[in-house]
CSV table of C-alpha atoms in Angstrom, one decimal:
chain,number,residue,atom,x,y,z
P,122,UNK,CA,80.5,121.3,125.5
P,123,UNK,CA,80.9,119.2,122.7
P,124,UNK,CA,80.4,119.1,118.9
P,125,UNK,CA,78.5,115.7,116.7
P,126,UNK,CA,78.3,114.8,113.7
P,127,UNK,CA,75.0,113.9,112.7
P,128,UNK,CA,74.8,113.6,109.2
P,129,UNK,CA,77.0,113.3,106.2
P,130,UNK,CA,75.8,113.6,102.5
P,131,UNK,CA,77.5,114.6,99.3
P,132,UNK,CA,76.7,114.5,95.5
P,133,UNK,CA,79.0,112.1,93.5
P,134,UNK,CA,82.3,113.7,92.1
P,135,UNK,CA,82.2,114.0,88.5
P,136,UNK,CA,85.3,114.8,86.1
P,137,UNK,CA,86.6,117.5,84.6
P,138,UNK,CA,84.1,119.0,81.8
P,139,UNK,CA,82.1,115.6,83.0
P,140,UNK,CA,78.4,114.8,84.2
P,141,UNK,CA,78.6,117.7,86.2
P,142,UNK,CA,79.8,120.2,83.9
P,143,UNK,CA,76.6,121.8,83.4
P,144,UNK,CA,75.5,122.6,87.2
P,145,UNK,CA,76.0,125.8,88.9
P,146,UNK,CA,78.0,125.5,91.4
P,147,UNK,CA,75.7,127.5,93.8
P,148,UNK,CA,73.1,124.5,92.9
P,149,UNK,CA,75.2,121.5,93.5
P,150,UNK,CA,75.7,123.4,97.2
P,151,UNK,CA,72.3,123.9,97.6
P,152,UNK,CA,71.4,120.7,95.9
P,153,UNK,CA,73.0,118.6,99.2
P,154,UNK,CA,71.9,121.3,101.6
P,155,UNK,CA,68.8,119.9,100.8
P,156,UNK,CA,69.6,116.5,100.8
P,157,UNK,CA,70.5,116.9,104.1
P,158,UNK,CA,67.7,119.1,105.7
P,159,UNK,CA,65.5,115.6,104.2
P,160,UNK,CA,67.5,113.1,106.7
P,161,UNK,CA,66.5,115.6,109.1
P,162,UNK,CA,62.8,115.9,108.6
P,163,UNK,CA,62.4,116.9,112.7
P,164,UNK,CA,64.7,119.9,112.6
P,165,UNK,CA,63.3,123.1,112.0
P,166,UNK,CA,65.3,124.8,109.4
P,167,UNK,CA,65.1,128.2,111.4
P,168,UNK,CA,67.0,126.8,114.0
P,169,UNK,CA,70.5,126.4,112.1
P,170,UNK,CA,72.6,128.6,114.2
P,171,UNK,CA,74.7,129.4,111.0
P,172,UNK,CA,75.9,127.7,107.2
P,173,UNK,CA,79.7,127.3,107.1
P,174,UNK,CA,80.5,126.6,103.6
P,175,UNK,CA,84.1,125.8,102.0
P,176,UNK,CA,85.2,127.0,99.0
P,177,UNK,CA,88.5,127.8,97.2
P,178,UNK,CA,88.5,129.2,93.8
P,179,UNK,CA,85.9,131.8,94.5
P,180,UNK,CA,86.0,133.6,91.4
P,181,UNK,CA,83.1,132.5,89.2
P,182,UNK,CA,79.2,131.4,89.9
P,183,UNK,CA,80.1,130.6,93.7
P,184,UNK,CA,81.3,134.0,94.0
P,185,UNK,CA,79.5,136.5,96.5
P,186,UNK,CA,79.3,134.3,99.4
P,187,UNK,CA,78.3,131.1,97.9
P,188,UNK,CA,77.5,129.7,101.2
P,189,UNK,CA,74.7,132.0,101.8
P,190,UNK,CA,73.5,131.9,98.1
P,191,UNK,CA,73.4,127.7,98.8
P,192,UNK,CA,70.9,128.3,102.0
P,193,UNK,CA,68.6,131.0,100.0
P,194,UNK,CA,68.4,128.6,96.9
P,195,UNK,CA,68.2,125.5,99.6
P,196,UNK,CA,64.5,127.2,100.5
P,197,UNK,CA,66.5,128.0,104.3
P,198,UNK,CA,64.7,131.0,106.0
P,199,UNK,CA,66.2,133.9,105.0
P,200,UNK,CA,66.9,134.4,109.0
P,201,UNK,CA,69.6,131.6,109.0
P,202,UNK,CA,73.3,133.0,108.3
P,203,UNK,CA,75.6,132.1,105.8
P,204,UNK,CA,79.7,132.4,105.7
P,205,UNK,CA,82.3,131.3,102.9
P,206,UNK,CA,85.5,129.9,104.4
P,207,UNK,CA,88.4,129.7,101.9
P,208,UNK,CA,91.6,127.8,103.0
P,209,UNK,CA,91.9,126.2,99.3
P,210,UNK,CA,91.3,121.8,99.5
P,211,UNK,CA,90.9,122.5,102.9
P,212,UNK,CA,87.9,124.6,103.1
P,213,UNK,CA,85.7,122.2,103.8
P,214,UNK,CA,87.5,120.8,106.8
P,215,UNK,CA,88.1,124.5,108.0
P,216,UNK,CA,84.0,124.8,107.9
P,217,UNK,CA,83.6,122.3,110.1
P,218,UNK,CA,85.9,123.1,112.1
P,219,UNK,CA,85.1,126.6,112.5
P,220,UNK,CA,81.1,125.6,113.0
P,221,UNK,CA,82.3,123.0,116.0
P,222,UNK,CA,83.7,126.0,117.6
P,223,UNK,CA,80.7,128.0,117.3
P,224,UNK,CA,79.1,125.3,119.0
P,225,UNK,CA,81.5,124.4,121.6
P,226,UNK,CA,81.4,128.2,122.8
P,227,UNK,CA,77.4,128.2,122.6
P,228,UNK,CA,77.0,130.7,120.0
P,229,UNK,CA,74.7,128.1,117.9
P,230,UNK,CA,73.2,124.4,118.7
P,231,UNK,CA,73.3,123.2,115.4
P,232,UNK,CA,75.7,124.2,112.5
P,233,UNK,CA,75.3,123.2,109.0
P,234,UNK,CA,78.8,123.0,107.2
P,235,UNK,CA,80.0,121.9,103.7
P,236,UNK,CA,81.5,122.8,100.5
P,237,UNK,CA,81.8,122.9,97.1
P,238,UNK,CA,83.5,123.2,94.0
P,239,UNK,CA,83.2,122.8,90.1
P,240,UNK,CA,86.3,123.1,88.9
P,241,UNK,CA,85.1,122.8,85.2
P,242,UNK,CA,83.3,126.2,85.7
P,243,UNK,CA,85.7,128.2,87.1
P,244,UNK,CA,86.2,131.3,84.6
P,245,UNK,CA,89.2,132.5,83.2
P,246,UNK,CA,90.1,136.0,84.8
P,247,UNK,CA,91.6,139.0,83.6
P,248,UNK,CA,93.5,141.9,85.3
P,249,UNK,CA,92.5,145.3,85.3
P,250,UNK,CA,95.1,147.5,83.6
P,251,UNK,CA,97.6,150.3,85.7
P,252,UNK,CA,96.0,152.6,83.9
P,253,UNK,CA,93.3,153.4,81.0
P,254,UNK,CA,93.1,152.1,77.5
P,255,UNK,CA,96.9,149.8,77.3
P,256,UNK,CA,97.7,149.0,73.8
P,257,UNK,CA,99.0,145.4,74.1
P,258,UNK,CA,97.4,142.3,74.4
P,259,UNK,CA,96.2,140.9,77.7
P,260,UNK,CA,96.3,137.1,78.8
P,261,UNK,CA,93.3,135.6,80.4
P,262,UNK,CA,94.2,133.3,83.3
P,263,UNK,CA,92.2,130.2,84.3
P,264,UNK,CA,91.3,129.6,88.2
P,265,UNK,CA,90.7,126.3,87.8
P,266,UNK,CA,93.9,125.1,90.3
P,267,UNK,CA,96.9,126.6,91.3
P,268,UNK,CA,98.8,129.5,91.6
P,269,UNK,CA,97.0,132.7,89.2
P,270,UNK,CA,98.0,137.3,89.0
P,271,UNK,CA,101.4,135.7,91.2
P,272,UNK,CA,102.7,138.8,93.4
P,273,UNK,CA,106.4,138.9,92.1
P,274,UNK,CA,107.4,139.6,95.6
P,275,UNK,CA,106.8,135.8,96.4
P,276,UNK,CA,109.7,133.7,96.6
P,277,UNK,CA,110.1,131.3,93.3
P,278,UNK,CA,110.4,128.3,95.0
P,279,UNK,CA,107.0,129.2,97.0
P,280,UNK,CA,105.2,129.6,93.7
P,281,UNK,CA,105.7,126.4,92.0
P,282,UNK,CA,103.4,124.2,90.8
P,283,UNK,CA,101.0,121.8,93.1
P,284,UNK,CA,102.8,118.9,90.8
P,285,UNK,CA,106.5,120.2,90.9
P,286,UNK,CA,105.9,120.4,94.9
P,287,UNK,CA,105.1,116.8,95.0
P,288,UNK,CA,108.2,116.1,92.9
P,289,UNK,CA,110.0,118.3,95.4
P,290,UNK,CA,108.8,116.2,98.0
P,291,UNK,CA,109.4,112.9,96.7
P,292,UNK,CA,112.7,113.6,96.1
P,293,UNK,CA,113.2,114.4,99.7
P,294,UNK,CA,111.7,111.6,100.9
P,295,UNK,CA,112.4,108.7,98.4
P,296,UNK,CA,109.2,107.8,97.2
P,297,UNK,CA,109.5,106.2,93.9
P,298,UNK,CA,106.9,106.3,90.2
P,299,UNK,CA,106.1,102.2,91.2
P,300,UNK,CA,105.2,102.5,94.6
P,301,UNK,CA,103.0,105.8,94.0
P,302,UNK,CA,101.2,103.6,91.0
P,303,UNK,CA,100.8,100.9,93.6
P,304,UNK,CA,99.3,103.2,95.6
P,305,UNK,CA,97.2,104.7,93.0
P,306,UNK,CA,95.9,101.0,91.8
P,307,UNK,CA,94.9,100.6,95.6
P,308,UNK,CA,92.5,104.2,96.0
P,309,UNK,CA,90.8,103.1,92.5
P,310,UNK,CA,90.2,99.3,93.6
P,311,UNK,CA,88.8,100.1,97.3
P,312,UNK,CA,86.9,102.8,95.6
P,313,UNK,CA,85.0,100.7,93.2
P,314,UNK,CA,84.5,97.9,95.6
P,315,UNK,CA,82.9,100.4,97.9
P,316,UNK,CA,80.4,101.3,95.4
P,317,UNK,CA,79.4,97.6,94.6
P,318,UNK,CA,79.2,97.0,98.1
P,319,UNK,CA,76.7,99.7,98.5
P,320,UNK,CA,78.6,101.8,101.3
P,321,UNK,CA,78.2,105.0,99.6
P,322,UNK,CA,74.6,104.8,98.6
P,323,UNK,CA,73.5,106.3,102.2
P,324,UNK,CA,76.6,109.0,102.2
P,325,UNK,CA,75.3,109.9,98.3
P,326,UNK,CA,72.8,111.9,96.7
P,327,UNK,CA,72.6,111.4,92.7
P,328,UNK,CA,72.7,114.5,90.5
P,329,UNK,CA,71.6,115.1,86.7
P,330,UNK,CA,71.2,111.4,86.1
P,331,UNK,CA,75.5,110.7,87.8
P,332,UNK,CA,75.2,107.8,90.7
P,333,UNK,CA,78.2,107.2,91.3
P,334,UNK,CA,82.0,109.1,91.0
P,335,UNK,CA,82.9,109.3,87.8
P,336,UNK,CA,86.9,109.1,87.9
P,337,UNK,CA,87.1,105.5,89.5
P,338,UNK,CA,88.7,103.2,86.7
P,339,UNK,CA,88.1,100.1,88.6
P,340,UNK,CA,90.0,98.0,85.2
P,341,UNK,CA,92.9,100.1,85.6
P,342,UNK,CA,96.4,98.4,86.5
P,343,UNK,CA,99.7,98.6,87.0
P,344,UNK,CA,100.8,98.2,83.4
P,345,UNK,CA,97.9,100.7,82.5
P,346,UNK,CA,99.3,103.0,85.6
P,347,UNK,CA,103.1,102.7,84.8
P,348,UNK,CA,102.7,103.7,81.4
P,349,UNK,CA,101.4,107.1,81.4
P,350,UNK,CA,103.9,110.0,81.5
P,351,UNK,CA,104.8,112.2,83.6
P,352,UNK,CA,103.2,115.2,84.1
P,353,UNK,CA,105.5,117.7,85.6
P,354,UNK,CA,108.9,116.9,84.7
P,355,UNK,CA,110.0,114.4,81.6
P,356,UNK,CA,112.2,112.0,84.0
P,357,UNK,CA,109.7,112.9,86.8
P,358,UNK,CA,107.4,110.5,88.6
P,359,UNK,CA,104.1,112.4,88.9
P,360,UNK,CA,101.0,111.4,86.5
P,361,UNK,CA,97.9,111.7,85.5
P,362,UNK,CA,97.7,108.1,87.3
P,363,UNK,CA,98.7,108.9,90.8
P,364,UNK,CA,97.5,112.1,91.5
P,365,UNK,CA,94.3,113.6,92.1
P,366,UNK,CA,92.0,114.6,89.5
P,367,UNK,CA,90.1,118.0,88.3
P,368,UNK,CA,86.8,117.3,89.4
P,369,UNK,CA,82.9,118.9,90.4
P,370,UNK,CA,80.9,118.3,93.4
P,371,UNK,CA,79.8,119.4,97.0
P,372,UNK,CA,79.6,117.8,100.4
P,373,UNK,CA,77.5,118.7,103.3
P,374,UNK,CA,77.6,117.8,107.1
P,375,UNK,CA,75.2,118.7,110.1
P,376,UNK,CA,76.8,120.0,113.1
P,377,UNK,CA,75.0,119.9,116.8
P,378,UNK,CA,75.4,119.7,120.2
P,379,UNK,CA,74.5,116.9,122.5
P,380,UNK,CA,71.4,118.1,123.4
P,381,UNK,CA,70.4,119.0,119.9
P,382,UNK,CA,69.9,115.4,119.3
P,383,UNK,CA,66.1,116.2,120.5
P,384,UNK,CA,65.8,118.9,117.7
P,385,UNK,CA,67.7,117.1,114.7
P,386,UNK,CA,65.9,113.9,115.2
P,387,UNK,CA,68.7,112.0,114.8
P,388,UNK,CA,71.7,110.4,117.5
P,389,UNK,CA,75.1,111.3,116.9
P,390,UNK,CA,77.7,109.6,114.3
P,391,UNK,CA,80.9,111.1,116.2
P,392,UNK,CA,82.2,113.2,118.4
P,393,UNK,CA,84.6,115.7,117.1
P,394,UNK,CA,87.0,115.3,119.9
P,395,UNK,CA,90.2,117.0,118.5
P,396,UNK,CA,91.0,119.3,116.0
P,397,UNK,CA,95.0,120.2,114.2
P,398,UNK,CA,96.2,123.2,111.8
P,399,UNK,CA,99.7,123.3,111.1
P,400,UNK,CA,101.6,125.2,108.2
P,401,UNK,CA,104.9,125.2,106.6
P,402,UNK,CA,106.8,126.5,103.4
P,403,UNK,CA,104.1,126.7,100.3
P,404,UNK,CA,105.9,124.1,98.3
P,405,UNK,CA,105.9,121.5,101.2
P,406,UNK,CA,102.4,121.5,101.8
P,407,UNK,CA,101.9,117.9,101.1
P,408,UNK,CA,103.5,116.9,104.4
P,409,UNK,CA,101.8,119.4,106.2
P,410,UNK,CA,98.9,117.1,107.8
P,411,UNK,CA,101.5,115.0,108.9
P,412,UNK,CA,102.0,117.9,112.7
P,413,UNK,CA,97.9,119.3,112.0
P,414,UNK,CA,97.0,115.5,112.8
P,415,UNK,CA,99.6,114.8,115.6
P,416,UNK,CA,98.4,118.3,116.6
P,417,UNK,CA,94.7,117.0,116.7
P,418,UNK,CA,95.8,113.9,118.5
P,419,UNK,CA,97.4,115.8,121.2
P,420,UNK,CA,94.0,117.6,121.7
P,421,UNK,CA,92.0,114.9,121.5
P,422,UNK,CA,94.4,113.1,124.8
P,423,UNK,CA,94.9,109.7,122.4
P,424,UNK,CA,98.1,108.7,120.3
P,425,UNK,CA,98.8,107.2,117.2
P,426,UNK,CA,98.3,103.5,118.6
P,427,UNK,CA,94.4,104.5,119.3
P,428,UNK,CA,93.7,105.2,115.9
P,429,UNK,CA,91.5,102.6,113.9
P,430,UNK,CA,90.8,104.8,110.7
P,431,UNK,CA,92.1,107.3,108.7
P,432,UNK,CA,91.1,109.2,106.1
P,433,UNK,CA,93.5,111.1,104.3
P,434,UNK,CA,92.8,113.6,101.2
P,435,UNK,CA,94.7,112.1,98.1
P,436,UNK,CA,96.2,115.3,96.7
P,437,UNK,CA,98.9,113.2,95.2
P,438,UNK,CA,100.3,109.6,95.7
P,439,UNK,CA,103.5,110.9,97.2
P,440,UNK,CA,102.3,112.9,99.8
P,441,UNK,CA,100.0,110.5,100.9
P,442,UNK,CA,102.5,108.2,101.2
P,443,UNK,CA,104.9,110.3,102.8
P,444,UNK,CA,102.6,111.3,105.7
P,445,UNK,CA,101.4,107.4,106.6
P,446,UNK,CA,105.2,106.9,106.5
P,447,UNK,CA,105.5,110.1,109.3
P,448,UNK,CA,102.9,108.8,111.1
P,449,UNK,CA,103.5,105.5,111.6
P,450,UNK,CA,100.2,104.3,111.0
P,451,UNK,CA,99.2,100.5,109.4
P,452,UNK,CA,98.7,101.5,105.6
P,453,UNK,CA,95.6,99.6,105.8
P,454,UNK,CA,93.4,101.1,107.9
P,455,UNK,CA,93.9,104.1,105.8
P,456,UNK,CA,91.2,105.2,103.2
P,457,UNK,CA,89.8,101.5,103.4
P,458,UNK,CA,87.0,102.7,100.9
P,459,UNK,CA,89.1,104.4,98.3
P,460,UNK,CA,90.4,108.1,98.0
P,461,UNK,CA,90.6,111.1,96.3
P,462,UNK,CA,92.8,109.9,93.4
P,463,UNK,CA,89.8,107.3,92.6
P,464,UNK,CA,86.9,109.4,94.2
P,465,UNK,CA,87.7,112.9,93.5
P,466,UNK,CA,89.4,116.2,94.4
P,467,UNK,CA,86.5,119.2,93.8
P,468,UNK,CA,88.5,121.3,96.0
P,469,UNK,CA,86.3,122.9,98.2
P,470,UNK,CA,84.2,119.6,99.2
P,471,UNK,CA,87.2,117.4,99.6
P,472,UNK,CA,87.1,118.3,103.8
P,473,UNK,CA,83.9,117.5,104.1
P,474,UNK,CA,83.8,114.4,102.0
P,475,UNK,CA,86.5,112.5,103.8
P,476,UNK,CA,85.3,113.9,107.6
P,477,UNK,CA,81.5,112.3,106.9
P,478,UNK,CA,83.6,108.7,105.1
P,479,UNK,CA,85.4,108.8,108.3
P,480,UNK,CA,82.2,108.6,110.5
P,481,UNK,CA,81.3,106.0,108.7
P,482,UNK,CA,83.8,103.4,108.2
P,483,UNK,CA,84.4,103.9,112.5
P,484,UNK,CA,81.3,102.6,112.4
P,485,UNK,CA,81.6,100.3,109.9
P,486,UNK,CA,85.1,98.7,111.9
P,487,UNK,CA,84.0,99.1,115.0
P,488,UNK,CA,86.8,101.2,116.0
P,489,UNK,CA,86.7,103.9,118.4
P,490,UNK,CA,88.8,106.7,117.4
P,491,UNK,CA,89.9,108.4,113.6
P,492,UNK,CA,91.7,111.1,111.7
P,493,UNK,CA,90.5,113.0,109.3
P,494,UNK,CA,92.9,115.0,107.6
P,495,UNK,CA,93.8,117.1,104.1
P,496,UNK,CA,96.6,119.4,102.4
P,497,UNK,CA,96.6,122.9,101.6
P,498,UNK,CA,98.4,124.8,98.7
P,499,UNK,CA,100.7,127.3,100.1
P,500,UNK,CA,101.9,125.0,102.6
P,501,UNK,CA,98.8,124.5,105.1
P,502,UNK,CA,97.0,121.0,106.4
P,503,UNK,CA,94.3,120.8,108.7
P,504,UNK,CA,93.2,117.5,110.4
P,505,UNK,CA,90.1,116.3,112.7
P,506,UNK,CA,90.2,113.1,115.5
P,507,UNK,CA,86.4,111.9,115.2
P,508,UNK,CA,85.2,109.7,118.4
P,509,UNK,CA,82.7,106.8,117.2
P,510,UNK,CA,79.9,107.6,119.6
P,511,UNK,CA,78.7,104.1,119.2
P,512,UNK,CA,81.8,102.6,120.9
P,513,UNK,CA,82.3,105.3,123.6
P,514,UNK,CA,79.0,104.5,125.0
């Protein structure tokens, strides 16, 4: 048995402290669960199998199972079950993932699967003291990204930041501050001519008055982008420019089997026909999607020279870079409609987000197979292959 993808919606991605600041995010989940329940106006809601839902900082408003809270506040019957999956910026992906499965192995027809994140609300946190009443001071610690209450049995060199990784990384591999700003100019200029084309409007739901993502600078440049400073090291070549911004939002995709297609209402976007997880030391988890999509590939019986689209999460410029350079891949048929350093990085809906683009722009080029694939702190990456069902009729 199979898994499709039927539908993919999302909210747009708004910055850090931005547009989006002021939603829960329990109601931006809920908010596309909705959105896409509407595309689906033949699918009785009480016959979701289950809600998969990503998310990865876990400690605020989207705490005590957020993805059940999202299908109670979506007006779901309260018979349909709810999960959280947390594998950090992968979550998303994992949800889907994990809901194909259940699928595949009959335990549901149709799966609903997302995530979300608002990285803006995510609290500060504090410790509970060894023991009653301590006299010092205690330091609250944000969850917004990265690395927070460290074990000290961890390694250093595990524990270092997301941006000193990627410095790590390019060091390793030679990828230099111009051709990540290229690269950078490239997400933020497909990104915006996306928009004015109108190929998100159907893959977008508005929220609180924001249309569109709010980090794409479409008038940036490479003067504008080679003079910012780095971020994680002074003679380092990591910016605010060609990485991935804080940001808020939640994506949502619907999940069935083939002969759910008479339930849903809808025919199938894609076949998920292949499906990668591969992990490696924490701070070298930007190349990890480089073996979870060869991984995917191998499952899916098809090779590198098949693939017509990619869609890879833009953590940071370099790792990017790096893993088209591992794979071999034509740059260009890689996040043709901008990425993640344009569009967005709410951690927990980034899976999602490129998995339903994917569908999309296989459709869109007329090309058969894809690769959807993201990477994870501590040294994880997952990866899909999605199957255009249009051309593999």
């Amino acid at each position: 048995m199979s898994t499709y993808l039927y539908s993919a919606v999302r909210t747009p991605f708004g910055r850090f402290n931005g547009a989006l600041a002021g939603v829960r995010p329990d109601d931006l989940a809920a908010g596309v669960i909705a959105a896409l329940l509407e595309r689906a106006p033949r699918l009785d809601p009480a016959a979701i199998g289950e809600v998969v839902w990503g998310n990865a900082n876990g400690a605020g408003e989207e705490n005590r199972n957020v993805g059940r809270m999202a299908a109670l506040l979506a007006g779901l019957p309260t018979s349909v079950p709810g999960s959280t999956v947390n594998r950090l910026c992968g979550s998303s992906l994992d949800a889907a993932m994990i809901g194909s499965r259940t699928i595949e192995t009959g335990d549901a027809g149709v799966v609903l699967a997302g995530g979300v994140e608002s990285m803006t609300r995510a609290p500060w946190v504090l410790p509970k003291p060894a023991k009653g009443f301590p006299a010092g001071n205690v330091t609250a610690v944000s969850t917004t990204l990265g690395w927070r209450l460290v074990n000290p049995r961890m390694p250093k060199e595990w524990t270092v930041s997301l941006g000193e990784a990627n410095e790590l990384l390019q060091e390793k591999y030679g990828v230099g501050r111009d051709r990540q700003d290229a690269f950078a100019l490239r997400s933020h200029r497909l990104a915006a001519a996306a928009w004015d084309e109108g190929f998100y409007d159907d893959l977008v739901v508005p929220v609180e008055g924001l249309k569109r993502d709010e980090g794409i600078r479409a008038d940036t440049s490479l003067e504008k982008l080679s003079g910012l400073k780095p971020s994680f090291r002074p003679d380092g070549t990591i910016t605010a420019g060609n990485a991935s911004p804080l940001s808020d939002g939640a994506s949502a995709l619907l999940l069935g089997s083939a002969d759910a297609a008479g339930r849903i209402g809808l025919e199938p976007l894609a076949r998920i026909a292949g499906r990668g997880a591969f992990a490696l030391d924490p701070q070298e988890f930007g190349y990890a999607p480089v073996e979870a999509a060869n991984r995917a590939l191998a499952r899916a019986g098809i090779g590198w020279d098949q693939v017509g689209a990619v869609e890879l999460n833009e953590a940071f410029a370099v790792q990017s870079l790096v893993c088209v350079d591992a794979w071999g891949v034509d740059p260009e048929i890689v996040n043709t409609r901008g990425g993640a350093i344009a569009i967005g990085h709410p951690l927990g809906a980034s899976g999602a987000r490129v998995l339903g683009t994917l569908a999309k722009v296989l459709r869109e080029r007329g090309e058969r197979w894809g690769v959807a694939a993201i990477c994870i702190g501590v040294g994880q990456g997952l990866a899909v292959v999605l199957e255009n069902t249009e051309t593999s009729k």
